[in-house]
Short mmCIF file of C-alpha atoms and ligand atoms in Angstrom, two decimals:
data_model
loop_
_atom_site.label_atom_id
_atom_site.label_comp_id
_atom_site.label_asym_id
_atom_site.label_seq_id
_atom_site.Cartn_x
_atom_site.Cartn_y
_atom_site.Cartn_z
CA MET A 1411 0.22 0.27 0.12
CA PRO A 1412 0.94 3.38 -0.57
CA SER A 1413 2.33 5.63 2.66
CA LYS A 1414 0.78 8.04 2.50
CA THR A 1415 3.72 10.52 4.14
CA PRO A 1416 5.83 11.73 1.54
CA TYR A 1417 9.72 9.91 2.25
CA LYS A 1418 11.73 13.48 1.50
CA VAL A 1419 15.08 13.82 -0.08
CA LEU A 1420 18.07 16.10 -0.22
CA CYS A 1421 20.37 16.54 -3.39
CA VAL A 1422 23.61 18.40 -2.08
CA CYS A 1423 27.01 18.90 -3.95
CA LEU A 1424 28.75 22.29 -3.07
CA GLY A 1425 27.33 25.41 -4.89
CA ASN A 1426 24.38 23.96 -5.47
CA ILE A 1427 24.41 25.04 -9.17
CA CYS A 1428 25.21 21.82 -10.97
CA ARG A 1429 24.96 18.51 -9.55
CA SER A 1430 23.11 18.74 -6.97
CA PRO A 1431 20.03 20.65 -9.05
CA THR A 1432 20.39 17.95 -11.95
CA ALA A 1433 20.07 15.04 -9.16
CA GLU A 1434 17.08 16.96 -8.08
CA VAL A 1435 15.50 16.74 -11.32
CA VAL A 1436 16.51 13.50 -12.58
CA PHE A 1437 15.75 11.89 -9.16
CA ARG A 1438 12.33 13.58 -9.28
CA HIS A 1439 11.87 12.32 -13.02
CA TYR A 1440 12.13 8.66 -12.01
CA CYS A 1441 10.14 8.97 -8.70
CA ASP A 1442 7.50 10.03 -10.55
CA ALA A 1443 7.58 7.15 -13.21
CA HIS A 1444 7.41 5.15 -10.93
CA GLY A 1445 4.70 6.61 -9.00
CA LEU A 1446 6.78 6.93 -5.67
CA ASN A 1447 5.15 9.62 -3.26
CA VAL A 1448 8.58 11.27 -2.82
CA ILE A 1449 9.53 14.66 -2.40
CA VAL A 1450 12.73 16.15 -3.77
CA ASP A 1451 15.33 19.30 -2.90
CA SER A 1452 18.50 19.85 -3.55
CA ALA A 1453 21.19 22.71 -1.64
CA GLY A 1454 25.02 23.39 -1.50
CA THR A 1455 26.92 22.74 1.69
CA SER A 1456 28.46 26.57 0.55
CA ASN A 1457 26.75 29.49 0.22
CA TYR A 1458 28.71 30.50 -2.43
CA HIS A 1459 25.72 31.03 -5.35
CA PRO A 1460 22.53 32.42 -3.00
CA ASN A 1461 18.86 32.64 -4.84
CA LYS A 1462 21.18 31.97 -8.52
CA ALA A 1463 19.91 29.75 -11.19
CA PRO A 1464 21.20 26.73 -12.28
CA ASP A 1465 24.65 27.05 -14.32
CA ARG A 1466 23.71 28.07 -17.78
CA ARG A 1467 25.08 25.08 -18.94
CA SER A 1468 23.73 22.77 -16.69
CA GLN A 1469 20.59 23.94 -17.85
CA GLN A 1470 21.97 23.01 -22.04
CA HIS A 1471 23.19 20.05 -21.54
CA ALA A 1472 19.72 18.98 -19.00
CA MET A 1473 17.48 20.71 -21.14
CA GLN A 1474 19.26 17.90 -24.58
CA ARG A 1475 17.53 15.57 -22.07
CA GLY A 1476 14.34 16.67 -21.02
CA TYR A 1477 15.44 18.04 -17.91
CA ASP A 1478 14.05 21.97 -16.92
CA LEU A 1479 16.35 23.58 -13.99
CA SER A 1480 15.24 26.65 -14.65
CA ALA A 1481 13.09 27.46 -12.13
CA LEU A 1482 14.93 25.99 -9.29
CA ARG A 1483 17.13 28.46 -6.67
CA ALA A 1484 20.21 27.87 -5.80
CA ARG A 1485 20.04 28.15 -1.02
CA GLN A 1486 22.95 26.54 1.18
CA MET A 1487 21.94 23.27 3.61
CA CYS A 1488 20.72 24.28 7.36
CA LEU A 1489 20.58 22.32 10.50
CA ASN A 1490 16.76 22.07 10.17
CA ASP A 1491 17.28 19.51 6.48
CA PHE A 1492 18.44 17.26 9.32
CA LEU A 1493 14.32 17.46 10.85
CA GLU A 1494 12.79 17.65 7.78
CA PHE A 1495 14.61 15.12 5.23
CA ASP A 1496 14.56 10.91 5.53
CA LEU A 1497 17.71 11.07 3.54
CA ILE A 1498 20.48 13.73 2.01
CA LEU A 1499 22.44 12.61 -0.59
CA ALA A 1500 26.05 13.42 -1.19
CA MET A 1501 27.30 14.24 -4.66
CA ASP A 1502 30.79 13.45 -3.32
CA TYR A 1503 33.06 12.26 -0.68
CA GLU A 1504 33.56 15.90 1.03
CA ASN A 1505 30.44 17.23 0.56
CA PHE A 1506 29.48 13.52 2.31
CA GLU A 1507 32.48 14.62 5.36
CA ASN A 1508 30.85 18.85 5.22
CA ILE A 1509 26.76 17.35 5.57
CA GLN A 1510 28.23 14.80 8.52
CA SER A 1511 29.96 18.35 10.43
CA PHE A 1512 26.48 20.00 10.05
CA MET A 1513 24.59 16.83 11.48
CA VAL A 1514 26.92 17.34 14.21
CA LYS A 1515 25.82 20.22 14.68
CA ALA A 1516 21.77 19.73 14.48
CA VAL A 1517 22.08 16.66 16.71
CA SER A 1518 23.39 19.55 19.29
CA GLN A 1519 21.35 21.69 18.80
CA PHE A 1520 18.14 19.23 18.49
CA GLY A 1521 19.10 16.01 19.84
CA GLU A 1522 19.59 12.72 18.70
CA HIS A 1523 15.89 11.71 18.86
CA ASN A 1524 14.97 14.11 16.61
CA ILE A 1525 17.25 13.50 14.02
CA ARG A 1526 15.12 12.39 11.09
CA ALA A 1527 17.80 12.20 8.40
CA LYS A 1528 20.23 9.30 7.24
CA ILE A 1529 23.30 10.45 4.76
CA ALA A 1530 24.31 8.09 2.31
CA LEU A 1531 25.99 8.97 -1.51
CA MET A 1532 24.51 9.92 -4.69
CA SER A 1533 25.99 6.20 -6.08
CA GLU A 1534 25.18 3.93 -2.54
CA HIS A 1535 23.37 1.34 -4.97
CA ASP A 1536 24.65 2.01 -8.07
CA PRO A 1537 25.97 -0.62 -9.10
CA GLN A 1538 27.80 0.96 -12.81
CA TYR A 1539 28.81 3.86 -10.39
CA ASN A 1540 29.13 2.33 -7.31
CA GLN A 1541 30.42 4.57 -4.52
CA GLN A 1542 32.06 6.81 -7.32
CA ALA A 1543 32.01 10.59 -6.65
CA VAL A 1544 29.72 12.69 -9.03
CA PRO A 1545 33.07 15.10 -10.39
CA ASP A 1546 32.89 18.78 -9.95
CA PRO A 1547 31.96 19.77 -13.90
CA TYR A 1548 32.71 23.18 -12.65
CA TYR A 1549 36.07 24.23 -13.63
CA GLY A 1550 35.82 21.98 -17.08
CA GLY A 1551 34.74 21.25 -20.16
CA ALA A 1552 30.68 19.92 -22.00
CA ASP A 1553 32.11 16.07 -21.18
CA GLY A 1554 31.67 16.97 -16.88
CA PHE A 1555 28.08 18.34 -17.52
CA GLU A 1556 26.92 15.14 -19.23
CA ARG A 1557 29.24 13.28 -17.28
CA VAL A 1558 26.64 14.46 -14.01
CA LEU A 1559 23.97 13.66 -16.33
CA ASP A 1560 24.88 9.92 -16.89
CA GLN A 1561 25.81 9.82 -13.33
CA CYS A 1562 22.33 11.11 -11.81
CA GLU A 1563 20.35 9.23 -14.12
CA SER A 1564 22.20 5.47 -13.40
CA SER A 1565 22.14 6.29 -9.36
CA SER A 1566 18.46 8.08 -9.68
CA GLN A 1567 16.88 5.01 -11.00
CA ALA A 1568 19.29 2.67 -8.08
CA TRP A 1569 17.79 4.57 -5.14
CA VAL A 1570 14.61 4.42 -7.07
CA HIS A 1571 14.59 0.93 -7.23
CA PHE A 1572 15.99 0.46 -3.28
CA LEU A 1573 13.48 2.81 -2.25
CA LYS A 1574 10.33 0.59 -4.01
CA GLU A 1575 11.26 -2.43 -2.46
CA GLN A 1576 12.29 -0.47 0.82
CA MET A 1577 8.22 1.04 0.83
CA SER A 1578 6.32 -2.15 -0.02
CA VAL A 1579 8.44 -4.21 2.61
CA VAL A 1580 7.01 -1.07 5.90
P1 LIG B 1682 28.25 21.84 -8.13
O1 LIG B 1682 29.32 23.04 -9.11
O2 LIG B 1682 28.96 22.01 -6.13
O3 LIG B 1682 28.43 20.72 -8.45
O4 LIG B 1682 27.21 23.66 -8.15
C1 LIG B 1682 30.06 23.71 -8.07
C2 LIG B 1682 29.62 25.04 -7.98
C3 LIG B 1682 29.54 26.71 -7.89
C4 LIG B 1682 31.35 26.77 -7.26
C5 LIG B 1682 32.10 24.54 -7.47
C6 LIG B 1682 31.30 23.41 -7.36
N1 LIG B 1682 32.33 27.57 -7.15
O5 LIG B 1682 33.26 27.29 -6.54
O6 LIG B 1682 31.64 28.52 -7.15
#
């Protein structure tokens, strides 16, 4: 039976203008395609680009595959995210460590029993890119943006299969 309360996923990278907005829209696409009751958002560990739209290159490459990133706006992750989200997905290992540091602060502020979020890598269940970082495309060329899309598509599908199994046994 489908659950009524949506499962909430937060995709996190450094700037929230390249990888995590791409992950947000791709992840949402596969959840919707499989009828999963999941809310997806994204944020950055940094506050480098507050309220900025996704990087023009990310938008262009995503649009070539039918993903519209134009309405998204960057934000830094905050301690409340650990109360709100079930799953926080790090794009790379540095993001993972920075998210863990935020979580330590959230635990001391709110108490461990109030923390809802688990932290995992975007590639956690992905057989193709297993445990691999999503490489930062910001200072590179077009191939980097295509690689982000390839990994987001592959890893999102793997998460959707994992979550489907989890939701059907609860
Ligand atoms: P993202 O990429 O973490 O995938 O959004 C970056 C965006 C901006 C910067 C670094 C990475 N920056 O240094 O401004």
